[in-house]
mmCIF file with all atom_site columns, C-alpha atoms in Angstrom:
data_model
loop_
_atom_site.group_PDB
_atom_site.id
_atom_site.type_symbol
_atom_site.label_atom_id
_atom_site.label_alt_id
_atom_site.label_comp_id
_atom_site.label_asym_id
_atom_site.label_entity_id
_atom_site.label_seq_id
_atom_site.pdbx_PDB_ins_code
_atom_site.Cartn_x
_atom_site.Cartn_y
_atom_site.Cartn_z
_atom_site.occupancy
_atom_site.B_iso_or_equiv
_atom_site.pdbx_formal_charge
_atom_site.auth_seq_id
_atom_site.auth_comp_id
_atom_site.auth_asym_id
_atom_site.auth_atom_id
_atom_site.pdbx_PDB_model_num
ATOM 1   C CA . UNK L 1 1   ? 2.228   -34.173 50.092  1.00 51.00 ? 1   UNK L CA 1
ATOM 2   C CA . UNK L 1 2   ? 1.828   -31.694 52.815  1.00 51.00 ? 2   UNK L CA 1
ATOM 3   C CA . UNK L 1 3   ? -1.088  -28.842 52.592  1.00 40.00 ? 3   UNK L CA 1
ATOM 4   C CA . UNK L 1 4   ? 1.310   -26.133 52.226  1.00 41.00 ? 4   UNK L CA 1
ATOM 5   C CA . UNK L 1 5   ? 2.642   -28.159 48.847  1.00 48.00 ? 5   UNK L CA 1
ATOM 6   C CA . UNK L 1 6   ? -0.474  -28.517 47.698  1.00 45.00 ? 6   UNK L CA 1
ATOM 7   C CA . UNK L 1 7   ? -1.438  -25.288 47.436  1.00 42.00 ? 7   UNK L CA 1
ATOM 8   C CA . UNK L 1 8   ? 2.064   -24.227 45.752  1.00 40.00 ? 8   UNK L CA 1
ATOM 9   C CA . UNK L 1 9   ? 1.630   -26.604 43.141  1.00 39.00 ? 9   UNK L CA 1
ATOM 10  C CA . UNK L 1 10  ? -2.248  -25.590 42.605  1.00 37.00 ? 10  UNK L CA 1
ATOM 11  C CA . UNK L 1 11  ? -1.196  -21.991 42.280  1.00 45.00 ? 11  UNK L CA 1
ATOM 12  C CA . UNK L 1 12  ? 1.850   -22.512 39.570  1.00 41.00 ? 12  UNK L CA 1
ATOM 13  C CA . UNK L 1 13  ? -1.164  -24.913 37.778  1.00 43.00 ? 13  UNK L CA 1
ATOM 14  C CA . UNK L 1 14  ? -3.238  -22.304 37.834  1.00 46.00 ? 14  UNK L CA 1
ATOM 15  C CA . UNK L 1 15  ? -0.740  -19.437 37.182  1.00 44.00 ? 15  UNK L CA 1
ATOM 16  C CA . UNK L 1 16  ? 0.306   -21.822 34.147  1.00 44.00 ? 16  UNK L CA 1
ATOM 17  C CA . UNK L 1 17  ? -3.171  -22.250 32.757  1.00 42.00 ? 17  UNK L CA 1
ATOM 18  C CA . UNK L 1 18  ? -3.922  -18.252 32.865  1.00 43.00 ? 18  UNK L CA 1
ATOM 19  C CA . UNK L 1 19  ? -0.654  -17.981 30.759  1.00 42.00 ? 19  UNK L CA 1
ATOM 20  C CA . UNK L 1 20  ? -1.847  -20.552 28.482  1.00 38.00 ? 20  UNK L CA 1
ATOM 21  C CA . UNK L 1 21  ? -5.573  -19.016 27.919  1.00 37.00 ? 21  UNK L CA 1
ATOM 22  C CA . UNK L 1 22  ? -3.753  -15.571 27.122  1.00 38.00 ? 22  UNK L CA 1
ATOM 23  C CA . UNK L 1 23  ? -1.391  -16.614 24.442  1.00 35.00 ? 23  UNK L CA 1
ATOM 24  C CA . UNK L 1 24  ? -4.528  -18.537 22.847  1.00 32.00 ? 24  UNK L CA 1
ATOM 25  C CA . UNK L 1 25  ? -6.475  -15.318 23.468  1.00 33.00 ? 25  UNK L CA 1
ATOM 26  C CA . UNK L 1 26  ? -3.727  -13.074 21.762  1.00 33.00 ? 26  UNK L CA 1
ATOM 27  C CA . UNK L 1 27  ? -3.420  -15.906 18.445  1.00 35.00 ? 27  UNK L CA 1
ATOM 28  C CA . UNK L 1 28  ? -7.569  -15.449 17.894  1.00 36.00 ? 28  UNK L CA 1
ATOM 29  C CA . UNK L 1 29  ? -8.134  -14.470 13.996  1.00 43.00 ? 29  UNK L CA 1
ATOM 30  C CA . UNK L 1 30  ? -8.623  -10.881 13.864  1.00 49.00 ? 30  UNK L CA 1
ATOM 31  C CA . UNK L 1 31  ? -6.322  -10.176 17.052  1.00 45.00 ? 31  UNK L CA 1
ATOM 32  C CA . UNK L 1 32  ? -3.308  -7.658  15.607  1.00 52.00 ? 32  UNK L CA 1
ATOM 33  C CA . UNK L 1 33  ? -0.750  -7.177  18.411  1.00 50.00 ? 33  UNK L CA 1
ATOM 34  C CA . UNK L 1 34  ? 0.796   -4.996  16.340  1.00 49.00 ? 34  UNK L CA 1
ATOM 35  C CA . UNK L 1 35  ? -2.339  -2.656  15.807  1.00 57.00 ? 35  UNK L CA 1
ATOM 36  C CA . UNK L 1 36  ? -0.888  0.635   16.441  1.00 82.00 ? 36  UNK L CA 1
ATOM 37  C CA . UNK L 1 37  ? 1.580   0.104   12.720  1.00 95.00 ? 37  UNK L CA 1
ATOM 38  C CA . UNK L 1 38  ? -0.942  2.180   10.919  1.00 96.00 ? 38  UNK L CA 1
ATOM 39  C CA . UNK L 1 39  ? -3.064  4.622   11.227  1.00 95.00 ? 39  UNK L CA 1
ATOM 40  C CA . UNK L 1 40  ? -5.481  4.819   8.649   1.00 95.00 ? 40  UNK L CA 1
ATOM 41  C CA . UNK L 1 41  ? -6.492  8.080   6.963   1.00 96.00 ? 41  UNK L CA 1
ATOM 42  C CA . UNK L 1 42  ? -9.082  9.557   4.748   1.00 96.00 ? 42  UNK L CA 1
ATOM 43  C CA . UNK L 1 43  ? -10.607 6.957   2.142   1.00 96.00 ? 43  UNK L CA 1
ATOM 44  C CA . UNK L 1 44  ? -10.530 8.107   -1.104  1.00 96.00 ? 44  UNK L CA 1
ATOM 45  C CA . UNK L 1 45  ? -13.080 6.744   -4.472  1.00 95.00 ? 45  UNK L CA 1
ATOM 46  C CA . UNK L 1 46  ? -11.728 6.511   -7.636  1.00 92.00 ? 46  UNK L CA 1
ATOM 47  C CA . UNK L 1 47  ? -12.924 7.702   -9.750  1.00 89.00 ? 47  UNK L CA 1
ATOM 48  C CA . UNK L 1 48  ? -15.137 9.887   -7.515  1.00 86.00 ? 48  UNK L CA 1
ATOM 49  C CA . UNK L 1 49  ? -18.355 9.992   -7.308  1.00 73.00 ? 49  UNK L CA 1
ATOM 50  C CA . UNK L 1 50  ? -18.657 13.073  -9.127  1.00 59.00 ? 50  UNK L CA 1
ATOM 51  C CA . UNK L 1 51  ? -15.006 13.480  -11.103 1.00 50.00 ? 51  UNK L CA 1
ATOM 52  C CA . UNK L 1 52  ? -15.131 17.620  -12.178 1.00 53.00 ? 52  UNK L CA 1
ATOM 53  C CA . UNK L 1 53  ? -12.523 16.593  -14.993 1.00 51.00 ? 53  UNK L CA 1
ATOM 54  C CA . UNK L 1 54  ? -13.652 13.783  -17.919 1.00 52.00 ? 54  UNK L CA 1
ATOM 55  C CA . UNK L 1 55  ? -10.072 12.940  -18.017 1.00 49.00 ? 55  UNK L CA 1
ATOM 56  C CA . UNK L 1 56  ? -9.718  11.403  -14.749 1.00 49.00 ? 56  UNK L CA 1
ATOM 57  C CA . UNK L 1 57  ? -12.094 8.717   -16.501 1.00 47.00 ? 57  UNK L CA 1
ATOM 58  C CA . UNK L 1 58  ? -10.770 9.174   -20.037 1.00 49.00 ? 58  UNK L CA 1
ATOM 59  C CA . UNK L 1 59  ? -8.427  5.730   -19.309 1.00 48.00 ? 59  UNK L CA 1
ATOM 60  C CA . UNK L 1 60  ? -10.943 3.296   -18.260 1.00 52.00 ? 60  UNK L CA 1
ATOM 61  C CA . UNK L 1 61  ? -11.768 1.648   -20.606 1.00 61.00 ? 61  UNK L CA 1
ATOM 62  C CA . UNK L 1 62  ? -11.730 -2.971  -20.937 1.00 85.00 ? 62  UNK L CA 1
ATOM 63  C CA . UNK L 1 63  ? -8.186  -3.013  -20.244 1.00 92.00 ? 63  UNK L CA 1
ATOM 64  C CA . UNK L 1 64  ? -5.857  -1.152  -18.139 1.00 95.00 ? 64  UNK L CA 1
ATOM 65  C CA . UNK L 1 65  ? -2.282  -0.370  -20.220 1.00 95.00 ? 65  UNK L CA 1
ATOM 66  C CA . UNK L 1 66  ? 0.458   0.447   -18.215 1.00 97.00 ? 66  UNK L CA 1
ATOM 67  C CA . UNK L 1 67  ? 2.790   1.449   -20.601 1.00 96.00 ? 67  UNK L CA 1
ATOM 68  C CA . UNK L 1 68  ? 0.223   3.937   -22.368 1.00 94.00 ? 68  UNK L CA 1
ATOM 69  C CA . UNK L 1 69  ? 0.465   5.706   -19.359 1.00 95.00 ? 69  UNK L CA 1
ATOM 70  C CA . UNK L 1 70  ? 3.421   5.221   -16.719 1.00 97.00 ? 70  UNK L CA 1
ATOM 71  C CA . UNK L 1 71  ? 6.162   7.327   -18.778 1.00 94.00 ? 71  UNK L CA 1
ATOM 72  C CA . UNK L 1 72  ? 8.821   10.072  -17.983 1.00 94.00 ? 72  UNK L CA 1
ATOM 73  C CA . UNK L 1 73  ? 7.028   13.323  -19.362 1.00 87.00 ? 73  UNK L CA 1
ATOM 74  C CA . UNK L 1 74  ? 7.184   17.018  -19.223 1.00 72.00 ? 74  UNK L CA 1
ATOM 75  C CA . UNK L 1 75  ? 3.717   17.431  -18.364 1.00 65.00 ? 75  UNK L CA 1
ATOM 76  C CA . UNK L 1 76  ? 1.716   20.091  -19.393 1.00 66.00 ? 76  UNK L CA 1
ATOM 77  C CA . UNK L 1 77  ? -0.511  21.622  -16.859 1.00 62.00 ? 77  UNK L CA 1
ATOM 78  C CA . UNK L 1 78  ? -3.187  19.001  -16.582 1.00 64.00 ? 78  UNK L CA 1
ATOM 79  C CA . UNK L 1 79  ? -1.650  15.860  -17.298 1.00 88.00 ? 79  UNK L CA 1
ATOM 80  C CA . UNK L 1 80  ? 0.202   13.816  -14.854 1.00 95.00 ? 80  UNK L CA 1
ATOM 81  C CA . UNK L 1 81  ? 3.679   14.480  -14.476 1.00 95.00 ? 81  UNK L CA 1
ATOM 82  C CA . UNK L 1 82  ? 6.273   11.457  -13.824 1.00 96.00 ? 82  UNK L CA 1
ATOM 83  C CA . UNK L 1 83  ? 9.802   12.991  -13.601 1.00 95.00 ? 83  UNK L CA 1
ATOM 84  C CA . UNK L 1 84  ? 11.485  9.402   -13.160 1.00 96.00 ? 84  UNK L CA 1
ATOM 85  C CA . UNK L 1 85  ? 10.358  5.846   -13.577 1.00 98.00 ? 85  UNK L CA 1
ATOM 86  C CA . UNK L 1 86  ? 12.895  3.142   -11.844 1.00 98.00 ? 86  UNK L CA 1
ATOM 87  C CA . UNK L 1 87  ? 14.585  0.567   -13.675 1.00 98.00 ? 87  UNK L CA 1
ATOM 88  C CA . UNK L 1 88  ? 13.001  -2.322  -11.476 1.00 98.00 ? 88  UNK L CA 1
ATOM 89  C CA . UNK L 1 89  ? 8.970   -0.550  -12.318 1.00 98.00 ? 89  UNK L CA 1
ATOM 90  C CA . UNK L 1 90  ? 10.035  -0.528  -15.701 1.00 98.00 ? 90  UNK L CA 1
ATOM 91  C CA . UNK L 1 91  ? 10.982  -3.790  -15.952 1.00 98.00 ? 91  UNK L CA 1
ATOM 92  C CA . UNK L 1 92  ? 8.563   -5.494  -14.144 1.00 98.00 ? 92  UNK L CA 1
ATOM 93  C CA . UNK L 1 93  ? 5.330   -3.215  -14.828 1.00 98.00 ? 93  UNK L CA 1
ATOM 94  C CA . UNK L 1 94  ? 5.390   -1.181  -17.987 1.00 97.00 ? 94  UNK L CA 1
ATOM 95  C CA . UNK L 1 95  ? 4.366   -4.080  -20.315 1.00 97.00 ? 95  UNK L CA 1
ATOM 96  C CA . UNK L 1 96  ? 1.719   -5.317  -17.982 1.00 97.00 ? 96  UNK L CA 1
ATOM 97  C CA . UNK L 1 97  ? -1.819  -4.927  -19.058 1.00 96.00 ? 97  UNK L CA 1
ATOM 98  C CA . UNK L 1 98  ? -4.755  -5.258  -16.572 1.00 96.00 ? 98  UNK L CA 1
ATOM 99  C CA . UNK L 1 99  ? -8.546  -5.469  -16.448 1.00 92.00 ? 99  UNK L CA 1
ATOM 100 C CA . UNK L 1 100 ? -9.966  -1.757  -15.992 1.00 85.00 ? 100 UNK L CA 1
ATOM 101 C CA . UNK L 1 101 ? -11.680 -1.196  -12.268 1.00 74.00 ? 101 UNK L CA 1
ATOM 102 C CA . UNK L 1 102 ? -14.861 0.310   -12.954 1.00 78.00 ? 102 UNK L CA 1
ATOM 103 C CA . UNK L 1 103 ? -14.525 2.076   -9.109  1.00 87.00 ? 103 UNK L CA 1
ATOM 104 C CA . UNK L 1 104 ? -12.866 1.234   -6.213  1.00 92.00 ? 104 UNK L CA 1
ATOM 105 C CA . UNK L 1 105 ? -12.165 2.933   -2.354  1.00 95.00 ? 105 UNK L CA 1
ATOM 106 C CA . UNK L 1 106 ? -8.876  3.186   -1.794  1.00 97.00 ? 106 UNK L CA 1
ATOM 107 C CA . UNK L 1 107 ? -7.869  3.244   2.096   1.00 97.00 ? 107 UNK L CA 1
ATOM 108 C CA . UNK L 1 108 ? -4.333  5.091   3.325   1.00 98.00 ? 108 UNK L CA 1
ATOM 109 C CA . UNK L 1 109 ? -2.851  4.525   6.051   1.00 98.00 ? 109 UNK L CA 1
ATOM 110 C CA . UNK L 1 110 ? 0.226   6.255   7.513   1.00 97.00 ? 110 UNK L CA 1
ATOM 111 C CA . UNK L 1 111 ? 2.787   4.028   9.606   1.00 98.00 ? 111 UNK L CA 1
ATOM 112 C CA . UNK L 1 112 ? 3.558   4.971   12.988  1.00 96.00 ? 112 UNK L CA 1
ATOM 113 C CA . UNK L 1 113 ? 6.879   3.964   13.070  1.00 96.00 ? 113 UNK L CA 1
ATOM 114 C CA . UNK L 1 114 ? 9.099   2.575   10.596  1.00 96.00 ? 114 UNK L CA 1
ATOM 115 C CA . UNK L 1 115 ? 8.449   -1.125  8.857   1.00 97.00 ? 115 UNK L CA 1
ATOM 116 C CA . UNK L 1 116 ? 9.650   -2.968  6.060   1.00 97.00 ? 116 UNK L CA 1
ATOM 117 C CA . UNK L 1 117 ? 7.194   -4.386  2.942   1.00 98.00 ? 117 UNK L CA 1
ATOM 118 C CA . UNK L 1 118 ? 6.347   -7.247  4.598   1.00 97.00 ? 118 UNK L CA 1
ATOM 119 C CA . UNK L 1 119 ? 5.019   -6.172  7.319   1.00 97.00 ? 119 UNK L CA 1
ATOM 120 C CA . UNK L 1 120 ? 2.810   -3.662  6.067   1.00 97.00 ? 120 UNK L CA 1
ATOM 121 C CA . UNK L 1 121 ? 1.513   -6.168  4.128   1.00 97.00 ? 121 UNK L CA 1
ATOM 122 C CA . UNK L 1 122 ? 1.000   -8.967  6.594   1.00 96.00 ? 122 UNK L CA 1
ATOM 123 C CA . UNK L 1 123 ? -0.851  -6.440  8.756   1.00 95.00 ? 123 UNK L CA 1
ATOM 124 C CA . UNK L 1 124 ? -3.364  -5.100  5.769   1.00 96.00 ? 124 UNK L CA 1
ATOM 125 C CA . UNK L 1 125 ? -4.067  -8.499  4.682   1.00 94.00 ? 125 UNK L CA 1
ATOM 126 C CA . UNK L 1 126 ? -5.791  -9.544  1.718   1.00 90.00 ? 126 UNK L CA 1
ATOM 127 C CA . UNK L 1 127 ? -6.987  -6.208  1.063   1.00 93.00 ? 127 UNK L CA 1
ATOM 128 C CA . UNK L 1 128 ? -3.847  -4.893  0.660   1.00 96.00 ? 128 UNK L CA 1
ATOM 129 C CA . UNK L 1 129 ? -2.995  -5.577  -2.754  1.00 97.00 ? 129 UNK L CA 1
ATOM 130 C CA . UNK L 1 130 ? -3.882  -3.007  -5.564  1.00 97.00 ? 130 UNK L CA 1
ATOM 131 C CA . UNK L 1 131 ? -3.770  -2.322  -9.518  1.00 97.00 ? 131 UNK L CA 1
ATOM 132 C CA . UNK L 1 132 ? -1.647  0.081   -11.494 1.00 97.00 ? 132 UNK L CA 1
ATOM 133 C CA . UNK L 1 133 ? -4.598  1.524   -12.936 1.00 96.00 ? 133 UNK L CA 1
ATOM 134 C CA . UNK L 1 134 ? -6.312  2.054   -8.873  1.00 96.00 ? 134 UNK L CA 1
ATOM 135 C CA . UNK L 1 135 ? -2.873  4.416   -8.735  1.00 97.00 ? 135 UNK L CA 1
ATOM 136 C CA . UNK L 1 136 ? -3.181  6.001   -11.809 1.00 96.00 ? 136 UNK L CA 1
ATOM 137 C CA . UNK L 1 137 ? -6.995  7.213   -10.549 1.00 95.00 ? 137 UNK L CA 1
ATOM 138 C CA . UNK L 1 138 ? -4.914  8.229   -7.530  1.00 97.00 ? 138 UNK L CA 1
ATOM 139 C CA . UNK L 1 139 ? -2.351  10.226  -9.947  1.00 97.00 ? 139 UNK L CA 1
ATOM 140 C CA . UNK L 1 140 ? -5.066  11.462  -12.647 1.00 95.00 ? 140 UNK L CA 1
ATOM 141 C CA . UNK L 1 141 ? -6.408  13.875  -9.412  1.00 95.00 ? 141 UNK L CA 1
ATOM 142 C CA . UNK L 1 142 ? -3.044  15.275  -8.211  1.00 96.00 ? 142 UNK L CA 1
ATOM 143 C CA . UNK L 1 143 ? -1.207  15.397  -11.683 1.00 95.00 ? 143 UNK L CA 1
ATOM 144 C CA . UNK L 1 144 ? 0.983   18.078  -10.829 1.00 93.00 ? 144 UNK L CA 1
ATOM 145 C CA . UNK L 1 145 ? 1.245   17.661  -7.133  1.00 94.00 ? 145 UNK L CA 1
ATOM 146 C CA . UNK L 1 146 ? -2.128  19.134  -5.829  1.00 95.00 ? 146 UNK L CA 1
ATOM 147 C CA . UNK L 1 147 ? -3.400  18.270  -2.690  1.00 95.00 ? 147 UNK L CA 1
ATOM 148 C CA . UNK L 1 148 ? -5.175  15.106  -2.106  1.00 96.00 ? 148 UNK L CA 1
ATOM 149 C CA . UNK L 1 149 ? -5.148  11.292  -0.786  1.00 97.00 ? 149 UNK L CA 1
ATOM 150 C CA . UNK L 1 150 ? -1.393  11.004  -2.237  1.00 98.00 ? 150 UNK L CA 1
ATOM 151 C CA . UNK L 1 151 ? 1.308   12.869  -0.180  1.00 98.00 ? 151 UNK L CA 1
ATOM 152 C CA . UNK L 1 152 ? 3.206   15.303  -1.688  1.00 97.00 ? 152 UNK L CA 1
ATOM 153 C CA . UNK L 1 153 ? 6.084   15.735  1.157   1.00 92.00 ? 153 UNK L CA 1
ATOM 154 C CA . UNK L 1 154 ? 9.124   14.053  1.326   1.00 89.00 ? 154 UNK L CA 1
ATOM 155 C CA . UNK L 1 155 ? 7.806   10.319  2.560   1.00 95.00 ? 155 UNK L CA 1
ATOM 156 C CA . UNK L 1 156 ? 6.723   8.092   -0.072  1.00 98.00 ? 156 UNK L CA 1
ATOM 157 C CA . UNK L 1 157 ? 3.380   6.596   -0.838  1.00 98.00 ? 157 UNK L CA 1
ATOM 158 C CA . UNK L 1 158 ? 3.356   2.808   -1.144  1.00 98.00 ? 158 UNK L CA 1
ATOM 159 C CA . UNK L 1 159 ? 1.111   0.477   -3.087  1.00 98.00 ? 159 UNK L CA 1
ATOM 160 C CA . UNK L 1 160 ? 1.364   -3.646  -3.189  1.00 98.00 ? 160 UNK L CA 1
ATOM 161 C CA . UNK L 1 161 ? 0.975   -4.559  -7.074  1.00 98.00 ? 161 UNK L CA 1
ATOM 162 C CA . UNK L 1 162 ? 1.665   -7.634  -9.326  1.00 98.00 ? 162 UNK L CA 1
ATOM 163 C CA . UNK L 1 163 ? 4.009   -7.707  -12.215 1.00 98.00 ? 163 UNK L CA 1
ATOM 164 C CA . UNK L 1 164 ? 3.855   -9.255  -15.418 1.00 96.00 ? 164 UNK L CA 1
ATOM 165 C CA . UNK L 1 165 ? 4.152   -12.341 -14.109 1.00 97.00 ? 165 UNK L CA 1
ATOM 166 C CA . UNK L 1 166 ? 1.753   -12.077 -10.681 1.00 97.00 ? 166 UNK L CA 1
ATOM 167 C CA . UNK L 1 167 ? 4.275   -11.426 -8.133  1.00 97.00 ? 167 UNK L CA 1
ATOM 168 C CA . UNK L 1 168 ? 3.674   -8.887  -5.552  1.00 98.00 ? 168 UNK L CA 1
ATOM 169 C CA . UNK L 1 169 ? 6.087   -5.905  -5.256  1.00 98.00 ? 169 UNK L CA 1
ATOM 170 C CA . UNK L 1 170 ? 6.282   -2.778  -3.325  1.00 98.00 ? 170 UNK L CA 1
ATOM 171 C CA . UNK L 1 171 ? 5.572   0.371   -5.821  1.00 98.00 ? 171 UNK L CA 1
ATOM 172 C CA . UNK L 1 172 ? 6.481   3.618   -4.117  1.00 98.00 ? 172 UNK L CA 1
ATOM 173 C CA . UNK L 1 173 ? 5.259   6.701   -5.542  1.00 98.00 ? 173 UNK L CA 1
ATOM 174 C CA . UNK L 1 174 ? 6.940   10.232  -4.466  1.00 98.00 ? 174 UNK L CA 1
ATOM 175 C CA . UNK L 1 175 ? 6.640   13.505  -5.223  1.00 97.00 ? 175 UNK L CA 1
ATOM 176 C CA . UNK L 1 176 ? 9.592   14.983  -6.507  1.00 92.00 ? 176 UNK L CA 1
ATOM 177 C CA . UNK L 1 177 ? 8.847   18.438  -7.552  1.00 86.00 ? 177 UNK L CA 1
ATOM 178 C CA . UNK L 1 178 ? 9.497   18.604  -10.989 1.00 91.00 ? 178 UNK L CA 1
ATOM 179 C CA . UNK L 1 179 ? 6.794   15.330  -11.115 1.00 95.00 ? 179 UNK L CA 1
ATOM 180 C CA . UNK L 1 180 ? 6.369   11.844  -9.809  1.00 97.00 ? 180 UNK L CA 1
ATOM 181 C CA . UNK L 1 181 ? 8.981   9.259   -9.083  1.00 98.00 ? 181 UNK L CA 1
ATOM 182 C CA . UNK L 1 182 ? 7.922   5.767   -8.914  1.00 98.00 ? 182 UNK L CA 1
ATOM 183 C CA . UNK L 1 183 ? 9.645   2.973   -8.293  1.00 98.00 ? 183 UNK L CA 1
ATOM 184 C CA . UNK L 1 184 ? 9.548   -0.671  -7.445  1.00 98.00 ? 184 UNK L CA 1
ATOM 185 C CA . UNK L 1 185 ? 11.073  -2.761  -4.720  1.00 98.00 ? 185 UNK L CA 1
ATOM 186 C CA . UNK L 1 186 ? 10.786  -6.450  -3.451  1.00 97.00 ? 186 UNK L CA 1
ATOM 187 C CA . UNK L 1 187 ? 8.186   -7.111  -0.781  1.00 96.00 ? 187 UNK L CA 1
ATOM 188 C CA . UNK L 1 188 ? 10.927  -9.261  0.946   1.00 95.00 ? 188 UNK L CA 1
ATOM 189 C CA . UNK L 1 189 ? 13.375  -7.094  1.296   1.00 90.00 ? 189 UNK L CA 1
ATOM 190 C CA . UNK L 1 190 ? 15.364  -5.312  4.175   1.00 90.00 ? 190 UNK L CA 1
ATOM 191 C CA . UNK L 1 191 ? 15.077  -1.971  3.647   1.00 90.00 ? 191 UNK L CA 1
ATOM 192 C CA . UNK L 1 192 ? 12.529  -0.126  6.126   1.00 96.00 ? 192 UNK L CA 1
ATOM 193 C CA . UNK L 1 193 ? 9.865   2.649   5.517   1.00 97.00 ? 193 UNK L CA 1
ATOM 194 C CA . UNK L 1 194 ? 9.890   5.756   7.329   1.00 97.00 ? 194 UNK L CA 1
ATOM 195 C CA . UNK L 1 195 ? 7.346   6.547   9.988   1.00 97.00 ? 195 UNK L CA 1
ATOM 196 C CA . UNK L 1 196 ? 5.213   9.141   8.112   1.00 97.00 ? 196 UNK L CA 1
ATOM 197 C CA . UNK L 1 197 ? 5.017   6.956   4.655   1.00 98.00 ? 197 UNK L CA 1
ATOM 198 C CA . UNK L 1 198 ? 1.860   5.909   3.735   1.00 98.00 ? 198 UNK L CA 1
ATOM 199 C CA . UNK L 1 199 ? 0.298   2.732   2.427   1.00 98.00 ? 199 UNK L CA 1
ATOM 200 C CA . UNK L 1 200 ? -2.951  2.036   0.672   1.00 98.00 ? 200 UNK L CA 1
ATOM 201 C CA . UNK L 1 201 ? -5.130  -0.972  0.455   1.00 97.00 ? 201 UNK L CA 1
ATOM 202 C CA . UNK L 1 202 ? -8.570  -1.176  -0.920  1.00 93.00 ? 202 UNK L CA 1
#
């Protein structure tokens, strides 16, 4: 083998190895290629710290029932107002019960561009999945649409919860005007979420 060959074939050896020590580079745990999905927001605690209304802690008690709480209502000024509840949510989440959390820190994070369930979820990780009753907290503060950690425009906020029977689902929660709509959707599926929505994770 001439010189000149040599060197060729060192140089695509080489060239080859480089490529090889970046793709193992870009597969280390904790490496996210696709960082710029979310962008993550004010963390809210709920309850707070310091809640200025005993109801927002009225409903923690041992056990966390949905269905004593997730229904269509007329609210009065005060309680939370749910103007529609989806016949998948209803289904799948109404008769679930859960262990009360004492107090958690809920994260948001608003996606840059648009995504489906799955991944948003593969890109939280395992703190992505949350409770019913770590929403409700989030409702009990903005009951009639205040301002808060929840947006109250016209993209949805999404949670990751487990039904009755432990599987994960996407629960999106918009404001509607005349209260909250929430509904439920497979984590699998193909419809995508607008840039703008906004997904929490603990």
């Amino acid at each position: 083998m001439s010189l000149l060959n040599r060197w060729v074939v060192v140089a695509i050896l080489g060239a080859l190895a480089g490529g090889a020590a970046a793709q193992a580079q870009s597969a280390l745990p904790g490496v996210r290629p696709e960082a710029e999905l979310l962008q993550p927001g004010p963390a809210q605690a709920c309850p707070p710290n310091d809640p200025s209304d005993p109801a927002i802690t009225s409903s923690l008690g041992d056990r966390f029932i949905a269905g004593q709480h997730f229904r269509e209502t007329n609210a009065a000024r005060g309680d939370v107002a749910i103007a529609w509840l989806g016949t998948t949510f209803r289904q799948r989440f109404v008769s679930k019960t859960e262990i009360s959390v004492v107090r958690t820190t809920l994260q948001p994070f608003r996606l840059r561009r648009a995504a489906r369930a799955s991944e948003i979820v593969a890109w939280l990780g395992d703190r992505g999945e949350t409770t019913l009753g770590e929403l409700w907290c989030l409702l009990t503060l903005q009951p009639n649409g205040e301002e808060g950690a929840l947006l109250t425009s016209a993209v949805p906020n999404l949670f990751f919860v487990r039904d009755r029977d432990g599987r994960l689902w996407t629960v999106d929660v918009l404001w509607g005007g005349p209260g909250w709509e929430i509904g439920a959707s497979a984590i699998d599926g193909d419809r995508p979420w607008v840039a703008g929505a906004q997904a929490f994770s603990r």
